Short mmCIF file of C-alpha atoms in Angstrom, two decimals:
data_model
loop_
_atom_site.label_atom_id
_atom_site.label_comp_id
_atom_site.label_asym_id
_atom_site.label_seq_id
_atom_site.Cartn_x
_atom_site.Cartn_y
_atom_site.Cartn_z
CA MET A 220 100.05 85.40 68.40
CA ARG A 221 102.12 82.93 70.42
CA VAL A 222 101.45 83.39 74.13
CA GLY A 223 103.34 82.22 77.20
CA LEU A 224 101.96 82.37 80.75
CA CYS A 225 103.94 83.03 83.92
CA GLY A 226 102.15 82.01 87.13
CA LEU A 227 99.34 79.61 86.37
CA GLY A 228 97.01 80.48 89.21
CA ASP A 229 93.33 81.42 89.47
CA ARG A 230 93.36 84.82 87.90
CA LEU A 231 95.77 84.39 85.01
CA SER A 232 94.35 81.03 83.94
CA TYR A 233 90.91 82.62 83.74
CA VAL A 234 92.02 85.75 81.86
CA ALA A 235 94.11 83.73 79.42
CA LYS A 236 91.20 81.37 78.75
CA VAL A 237 88.85 84.30 78.05
CA MET A 238 91.32 85.85 75.64
CA SER A 239 91.94 82.52 73.96
CA ASP A 240 88.20 82.13 73.41
CA LEU A 241 87.52 85.67 72.18
CA ILE A 242 90.67 86.78 70.31
CA PRO A 243 91.37 85.11 66.93
CA GLY A 244 94.87 83.62 66.72
CA PHE A 245 95.55 83.94 70.45
CA GLU A 246 97.51 80.69 70.91
CA ILE A 247 98.65 79.76 74.42
CA ILE A 248 101.63 77.48 73.91
CA SER A 249 103.50 77.32 77.25
CA TYR A 250 103.53 78.23 80.92
CA ALA A 251 106.19 78.78 83.58
CA ASP A 252 105.24 77.81 87.11
CA PRO A 253 106.87 75.32 89.53
CA THR A 254 103.49 74.59 91.16
CA PRO A 255 100.74 75.28 88.57
CA SER A 256 97.52 75.12 90.56
CA LYS A 257 95.23 75.59 87.54
CA LEU A 258 96.81 73.25 85.02
CA ASP A 259 93.85 70.84 85.19
CA TYR A 260 91.51 73.80 84.59
CA MET A 261 93.33 74.64 81.33
CA LEU A 262 93.54 70.99 80.19
CA GLU A 263 89.79 70.51 80.80
CA ARG A 264 89.25 73.44 78.41
CA LYS A 265 91.41 71.83 75.70
CA ILE A 266 94.36 74.18 76.18
CA GLU A 267 97.50 72.05 76.08
CA MET A 268 100.76 73.77 76.92
CA ARG A 269 104.39 72.94 77.42
CA GLY A 270 105.36 73.46 81.05
CA TYR A 271 108.53 75.00 82.53
CA HIS A 272 109.77 75.27 86.07
CA CYS A 273 110.89 78.90 85.65
CA LEU A 274 110.37 81.84 83.32
CA GLU A 275 114.01 81.91 82.18
CA SER A 276 113.76 78.38 80.81
CA MET A 277 110.55 79.12 78.99
CA LEU A 278 111.97 82.27 77.34
CA GLU A 279 115.15 80.43 76.34
CA THR A 280 113.21 77.62 74.69
CA GLU A 281 110.01 79.12 73.26
CA THR A 282 109.46 81.67 70.52
CA LEU A 283 106.82 83.97 71.96
CA ASP A 284 105.06 87.17 70.96
CA PHE A 285 103.21 87.90 74.21
CA LEU A 286 104.02 87.16 77.86
CA MET A 287 101.21 87.14 80.42
CA ILE A 288 102.30 87.53 84.07
CA GLY A 289 99.99 86.42 86.88
CA SER A 290 102.45 85.38 89.57
CA PRO A 291 102.39 86.72 93.13
CA ASN A 292 102.85 90.48 93.14
CA HIS A 293 106.39 90.60 94.57
CA LEU A 294 107.68 88.65 91.56
CA HIS A 295 106.27 90.89 88.85
CA LEU A 296 109.14 93.35 88.46
CA GLU A 297 111.83 90.78 87.71
CA GLN A 298 109.52 88.92 85.34
CA ILE A 299 108.59 92.11 83.49
CA LYS A 300 112.30 92.84 83.21
CA LEU A 301 112.93 89.42 81.62
CA GLY A 302 110.07 89.96 79.17
CA LEU A 303 111.39 93.36 78.11
CA LYS A 304 114.90 91.95 77.65
CA ASN A 305 113.42 89.36 75.32
CA GLY A 306 111.57 91.97 73.26
CA LEU A 307 108.06 90.76 74.16
CA LYS A 308 104.80 92.52 74.53
CA ILE A 309 103.68 91.93 78.12
CA PHE A 310 100.48 91.72 80.12
CA THR A 311 100.85 91.93 83.89
CA GLU A 312 98.19 91.53 86.49
CA LYS A 313 97.62 94.27 89.03
CA PRO A 314 99.18 95.55 91.11
CA VAL A 315 102.14 95.88 88.77
CA VAL A 316 104.71 96.36 91.55
CA ILE A 317 104.47 96.57 95.36
CA THR A 318 106.77 99.38 96.55
CA GLU A 319 107.70 102.94 95.74
CA SER A 320 111.28 101.90 94.86
CA GLU A 321 110.02 99.19 92.49
CA THR A 322 107.78 101.76 90.80
CA PHE A 323 110.72 103.96 89.91
CA GLU A 324 112.82 100.98 88.88
CA LEU A 325 110.10 100.00 86.44
CA LEU A 326 109.87 103.56 85.12
CA ASP A 327 113.60 103.31 84.40
CA LEU A 328 113.02 100.10 82.46
CA ILE A 329 110.07 101.53 80.54
CA LYS A 330 112.18 104.49 79.50
CA GLN A 331 115.19 102.29 78.67
CA TYR A 332 113.18 100.00 76.43
CA ASP A 333 110.69 102.61 75.17
CA ALA A 334 108.05 100.22 76.44
CA ALA A 335 105.13 102.43 77.54
CA ASP A 336 102.95 100.91 74.83
CA ASP A 337 104.27 97.37 75.24
CA ILE A 338 103.01 96.62 78.75
CA LEU A 339 99.27 95.93 79.20
CA VAL A 340 97.83 95.86 82.69
CA GLY A 341 95.05 94.00 84.45
CA MET A 342 93.17 97.07 85.65
CA VAL A 343 90.12 95.47 84.15
CA LEU A 344 87.44 97.73 85.64
CA ARG A 345 88.41 100.47 83.23
CA TYR A 346 86.86 98.28 80.52
CA SER A 347 83.53 97.75 82.35
CA PRO A 348 80.33 99.11 80.78
CA LEU A 349 79.38 100.89 84.01
CA TYR A 350 82.69 102.79 84.15
CA LYS A 351 82.48 103.70 80.46
CA ASP A 352 79.00 105.16 81.09
CA LEU A 353 80.32 107.14 84.05
CA ILE A 354 83.11 108.63 81.90
CA ALA A 355 80.59 109.44 79.15
CA SER A 356 78.36 111.29 81.64
CA LYS A 357 81.33 113.37 82.72
CA GLN A 358 82.42 114.11 79.17
CA ASN A 359 78.96 115.17 77.95
CA GLY A 360 78.50 117.64 80.79
CA ASP A 361 75.92 115.81 82.92
CA LEU A 362 78.07 116.29 86.01
CA GLY A 363 79.74 119.61 85.36
CA GLU A 364 82.85 120.39 87.37
CA LEU A 365 83.54 117.56 89.81
CA VAL A 366 83.32 118.44 93.49
CA SER A 367 83.48 115.27 95.59
CA ILE A 368 83.31 111.50 95.41
CA GLU A 369 82.18 108.87 97.92
CA ALA A 370 83.24 105.33 97.00
CA SER A 371 83.68 101.87 98.51
CA GLU A 372 84.81 98.34 97.87
CA HIS A 373 83.29 95.97 100.38
CA ILE A 374 83.77 92.20 100.18
CA ALA A 375 81.92 89.35 101.82
CA PRO A 376 83.24 87.39 104.81
CA GLU A 377 84.16 84.35 102.71
CA HIS A 378 86.22 86.56 100.42
CA GLY A 379 87.82 88.42 103.33
CA ALA A 380 88.72 85.13 104.97
CA PHE A 381 90.35 84.01 101.70
CA PHE A 382 92.67 87.05 101.84
CA MET A 383 93.61 86.08 105.41
CA ARG A 384 94.52 82.51 104.32
CA ASP A 385 95.99 83.13 100.86
CA TRP A 386 99.58 84.25 100.09
CA ARG A 387 98.13 87.77 99.84
CA ARG A 388 97.86 87.88 103.67
CA ASN A 389 101.61 88.71 103.70
CA PRO A 390 102.18 92.38 102.69
CA ALA A 391 105.74 91.51 101.66
CA MET A 392 104.27 89.46 98.84
CA SER A 393 101.05 91.37 98.08
CA GLY A 394 101.85 94.95 99.01
CA GLY A 395 98.93 95.08 101.44
CA PHE A 396 95.17 95.08 100.90
CA MET A 397 94.73 98.66 99.63
CA LEU A 398 97.26 97.99 96.88
CA GLU A 399 96.37 94.36 96.11
CA LYS A 400 92.59 94.71 95.97
CA CYS A 401 91.62 98.37 95.89
CA CYS A 402 94.14 99.68 93.30
CA HIS A 403 91.31 99.00 90.81
CA ASP A 404 89.13 101.53 92.57
CA ILE A 405 91.90 104.06 93.16
CA ASP A 406 92.65 103.91 89.44
CA LEU A 407 88.99 104.37 88.47
CA TYR A 408 88.48 107.53 90.44
CA GLN A 409 91.80 109.02 89.38
CA GLY A 410 90.57 108.35 85.81
CA VAL A 411 87.24 110.09 86.52
CA VAL A 412 88.84 113.13 88.13
CA GLY A 413 91.51 113.32 85.44
CA CYS A 414 94.38 114.26 87.74
CA ARG A 415 96.42 112.80 90.57
CA PRO A 416 96.16 113.14 94.35
CA LYS A 417 97.74 116.14 96.03
CA ARG A 418 97.25 115.12 99.68
CA ILE A 419 96.32 111.84 101.37
CA ALA A 420 95.24 110.65 104.82
CA SER A 421 94.07 107.22 105.93
CA PHE A 422 92.87 105.27 108.96
CA GLY A 423 92.24 101.54 109.43
CA GLY A 424 93.20 98.33 111.15
CA ARG A 425 92.06 94.82 112.11
CA LYS A 426 88.89 94.23 114.18
CA THR A 427 87.29 91.16 112.57
CA PHE A 428 90.04 88.75 111.53
CA THR A 429 91.89 88.72 114.87
CA ALA A 430 92.82 86.06 117.41
CA ASP A 431 90.05 87.38 119.69
CA ASN A 432 87.52 85.96 117.22
CA SER A 433 89.30 82.63 116.60
CA ALA A 434 86.42 80.70 118.23
CA GLN A 435 84.64 81.22 114.89
CA GLU A 436 87.41 79.43 112.96
CA HIS A 437 85.26 76.35 112.44
CA LEU A 438 82.50 78.21 110.56
CA SER A 439 82.22 77.02 106.97
CA ILE A 440 81.79 80.51 105.56
CA TYR A 441 85.41 81.29 106.32
CA HIS A 442 86.66 78.31 104.30
CA GLU A 443 84.49 78.48 101.19
CA ARG A 444 87.35 79.67 98.98
CA LYS A 445 90.29 77.34 98.60
CA SER A 446 93.72 78.84 99.29
CA ARG A 447 96.53 77.55 97.09
CA TRP A 448 100.18 78.55 96.81
CA GLY A 449 101.52 79.69 100.16
CA GLY A 450 98.10 79.29 101.76
CA THR A 451 97.09 78.40 105.29
CA ASN A 452 93.92 77.05 106.91
CA THR A 453 94.07 79.59 109.72
CA VAL A 454 91.74 82.56 109.23
CA PHE A 455 92.10 84.54 112.46
CA ASN A 456 95.69 84.04 113.60
CA ASP A 457 98.06 84.36 110.66
CA GLY A 458 96.88 87.22 108.40
CA GLN A 459 98.79 90.49 108.45
CA LEU A 460 96.38 92.60 106.38
CA ILE A 461 93.99 95.28 107.63
CA ASP A 462 90.33 94.29 107.47
CA ASN A 463 88.88 97.82 107.36
CA GLN A 464 90.25 101.11 106.09
CA VAL A 465 89.18 104.59 104.98
CA ALA A 466 91.17 106.96 102.80
CA ILE A 467 90.73 110.67 102.24
CA ILE A 468 92.19 112.15 99.06
CA GLU A 469 92.41 115.73 97.85
CA TYR A 470 93.18 115.79 94.10
CA GLN A 471 95.26 118.40 92.32
CA ASP A 472 92.15 120.15 91.00
CA GLY A 473 90.47 120.34 94.44
CA THR A 474 88.12 117.39 94.02
CA ASN A 475 87.83 115.28 97.18
CA LEU A 476 87.40 111.52 97.56
CA CYS A 477 86.40 109.48 100.62
CA PHE A 478 87.03 105.75 100.04
CA HIS A 479 86.03 102.92 102.40
CA THR A 480 86.91 99.23 102.27
CA ASN A 481 85.88 96.36 104.59
CA LEU A 482 86.51 92.62 104.37
CA ASN A 483 83.49 91.43 106.35
CA VAL A 484 80.37 92.86 104.65
CA PRO A 485 77.59 90.24 104.39
CA ASP A 486 75.70 92.02 101.61
CA GLU A 487 78.73 93.21 99.65
CA TYR A 488 78.75 96.19 97.31
CA ARG A 489 81.14 98.29 95.29
CA HIS A 490 79.53 101.70 95.18
CA PHE A 491 80.35 105.22 94.02
CA CYS A 492 78.64 108.62 94.13
CA VAL A 493 80.29 111.28 92.00
CA VAL A 494 78.88 114.76 92.70
CA GLY A 495 79.48 117.70 90.36
CA THR A 496 78.18 121.21 89.90
CA ASN A 497 75.61 120.10 87.31
CA GLY A 498 74.60 116.67 88.60
CA MET A 499 75.30 113.46 90.40
CA ALA A 500 76.23 110.00 89.13
CA GLU A 501 75.67 107.01 91.38
CA GLY A 502 76.44 103.39 90.61
CA ASP A 503 77.34 100.01 91.97
CA PHE A 504 79.46 97.42 90.19
CA VAL A 505 78.15 94.51 92.24
CA ARG A 506 74.49 95.53 92.17
CA ALA A 507 74.79 96.48 88.48
CA HIS A 508 73.04 99.82 88.32
CA PHE A 509 73.89 103.39 87.24
CA LYS A 510 71.85 106.55 87.73
CA VAL A 511 72.45 110.21 86.91
CA HIS A 512 70.39 113.06 88.39
CA ASP A 513 70.35 116.71 87.27
CA ALA A 514 71.27 119.16 90.05
CA LYS A 515 68.96 121.96 88.90
CA THR A 516 65.76 119.90 88.52
CA SER A 517 66.54 116.71 90.47
CA ALA A 518 65.35 114.87 87.36
CA LEU A 519 66.59 111.31 86.76
CA ILE A 520 68.33 111.60 83.34
CA LYS A 521 69.99 108.14 83.21
CA ASP A 522 68.84 104.88 84.75
CA ILE A 523 70.68 101.72 83.59
CA THR A 524 70.64 98.18 84.89
CA TYR A 525 73.44 95.97 83.51
CA GLN A 526 73.46 92.34 82.54
CA HIS A 527 76.49 90.32 81.64
CA ASP A 528 77.44 86.70 81.08
CA ASP A 529 78.75 85.38 84.42
CA THR A 530 80.29 82.43 82.61
CA ILE A 531 82.67 84.87 80.86
CA SER A 532 83.13 87.85 83.11
CA MET A 533 84.18 87.96 86.76
CA HIS A 534 84.24 91.76 86.66
CA TYR A 535 80.81 93.02 85.61
CA GLY A 536 81.19 92.56 81.86
CA ALA A 537 84.68 93.97 81.75
CA GLU A 538 86.54 90.92 80.43
CA GLU A 539 84.49 90.72 77.24
CA GLN A 540 85.17 94.39 76.51
CA MET A 541 88.83 93.98 77.34
CA ALA A 542 89.13 91.24 74.73
CA ALA A 543 87.43 93.44 72.10
CA ASP A 544 89.69 96.38 72.95
CA TRP A 545 92.80 94.17 72.81
CA ILE A 546 91.84 93.06 69.31
CA ASP A 547 91.57 96.68 68.19
CA HIS A 548 94.85 97.47 69.91
CA PHE A 549 96.74 94.53 68.39
CA GLU A 550 95.32 95.06 64.88
CA ASN A 551 95.11 98.83 64.69
CA GLY A 552 97.26 100.23 67.46
CA THR A 553 94.25 101.83 69.13
CA PRO A 554 95.16 103.05 72.65
CA LEU A 555 93.67 101.04 75.53
CA PRO A 556 91.53 102.72 78.22
CA VAL A 557 94.25 102.13 80.85
CA SER A 558 98.01 102.31 80.45
CA ILE A 559 101.01 101.08 82.43
CA ILE A 560 101.53 104.68 83.51
CA ASN A 561 97.94 104.89 84.85
CA ALA A 562 98.54 101.64 86.74
CA LEU A 563 101.78 102.86 88.31
CA GLU A 564 100.10 106.11 89.35
CA ALA A 565 97.27 104.22 91.02
CA GLY A 566 99.73 101.84 92.63
CA LEU A 567 101.80 104.67 94.08
CA THR A 568 98.60 106.30 95.39
CA ALA A 569 97.62 103.04 97.16
CA ILE A 570 101.13 102.66 98.59
CA LYS A 571 101.02 106.23 99.95
CA ILE A 572 97.55 105.67 101.40
CA ASP A 573 98.96 102.83 103.49
CA GLU A 574 101.97 104.92 104.40
CA ALA A 575 99.67 107.67 105.68
CA ARG A 576 97.80 105.07 107.74
CA THR A 577 100.89 103.55 109.32
CA GLN A 578 102.55 106.94 109.94
CA ASN A 579 99.32 108.56 111.18
CA SER A 580 100.03 111.54 108.95
CA ILE A 581 98.77 113.63 106.05
CA ILE A 582 101.10 113.10 103.09
CA ASP A 583 101.72 115.73 100.44
CA LEU A 584 102.53 114.05 97.11
CA THR A 585 103.83 117.07 95.19
CA GLU A 586 107.50 116.02 95.19
CA LEU A 587 106.57 112.41 94.42
CA TRP A 588 104.77 113.37 91.23
CA GLU A 589 107.60 115.74 90.23
CA ARG A 590 109.97 112.78 90.42
CA PHE A 591 107.49 110.62 88.52
CA ASP A 592 107.12 113.22 85.76
CA SER A 593 110.91 113.59 85.43
CA TYR A 594 110.88 110.34 83.42
CA GLY A 595 108.81 112.04 80.69
CA LEU A 596 106.34 109.14 80.60
CA SER A 597 103.18 110.64 82.10
CA VAL A 598 99.96 110.34 80.10
#
């Protein structure tokens, strides 16, 4: 498989390297990026590629089988379009697109090119061992009918400060924090519930990374992560993202979710508690544990602590499993645990969560999903 990369930054260089190591015949031959920040990283790992200033030039020159897109989010749609026009199988990092209109434009393209199975997405947490165990507990009846979910994604101050200095600080490029970072989590819990949101409300804002706190600018913790393309050294004065937000979701089957995110949590965690009529599943991706209790007896029926190779996986063992699942998909056509349709559903949900926040309203999504389903592409 001849592979070309578009956007040679932190995330794509890492994912491509993992896949090159773990998938036989996965040959990275070229990249397109006018300012490739991770070229040295790839060369140090003995991956030598031909470089191009733009994707069009690479596609005109190279014979590829697979295009991997890891550029800033606002560029994804046009790059996916070029890949489809060239008949390529495509991987795109999350979020796939950044607006409602882009979502429906991509649905048009997927239908036009019959490409629902040809676009892989970087919703990597669906591959994680913890999430697979959660799904298994639901499927085997440990939880019964789902009732409510409490979940969070909290990141440490050095990570939050990175978002305020990186290109992601600009919602016009990233789509905002809920979409850029938390679409993983939104996707996970839509997958657990097994249906889409019916109504959404949200509240949030900026209280930490503001000009009022700029006297802390000199602290080293806020500059631990290096910002690259489009970055700035200012933590407290330039970012446009929220730094705390809650979302309340009512799903179509009546299950409720309360989701909380914060960018300044010293002892970070990524927690969930899924409560059903038969039991409760509680886990944490960061702290690497999973427990299930029976509702009738309060007995602990599952208690798992996870270990994974930190030199391979940045996402709790998910990257290794993603490589294994890709092999099965490429060789046997086996469906992957997350599809482009799942990713677009999660993305739309995140976009609407932010819309509810900015409009100070409860949003009913019934008509949105009717339009989405009119394409005949829902899973």
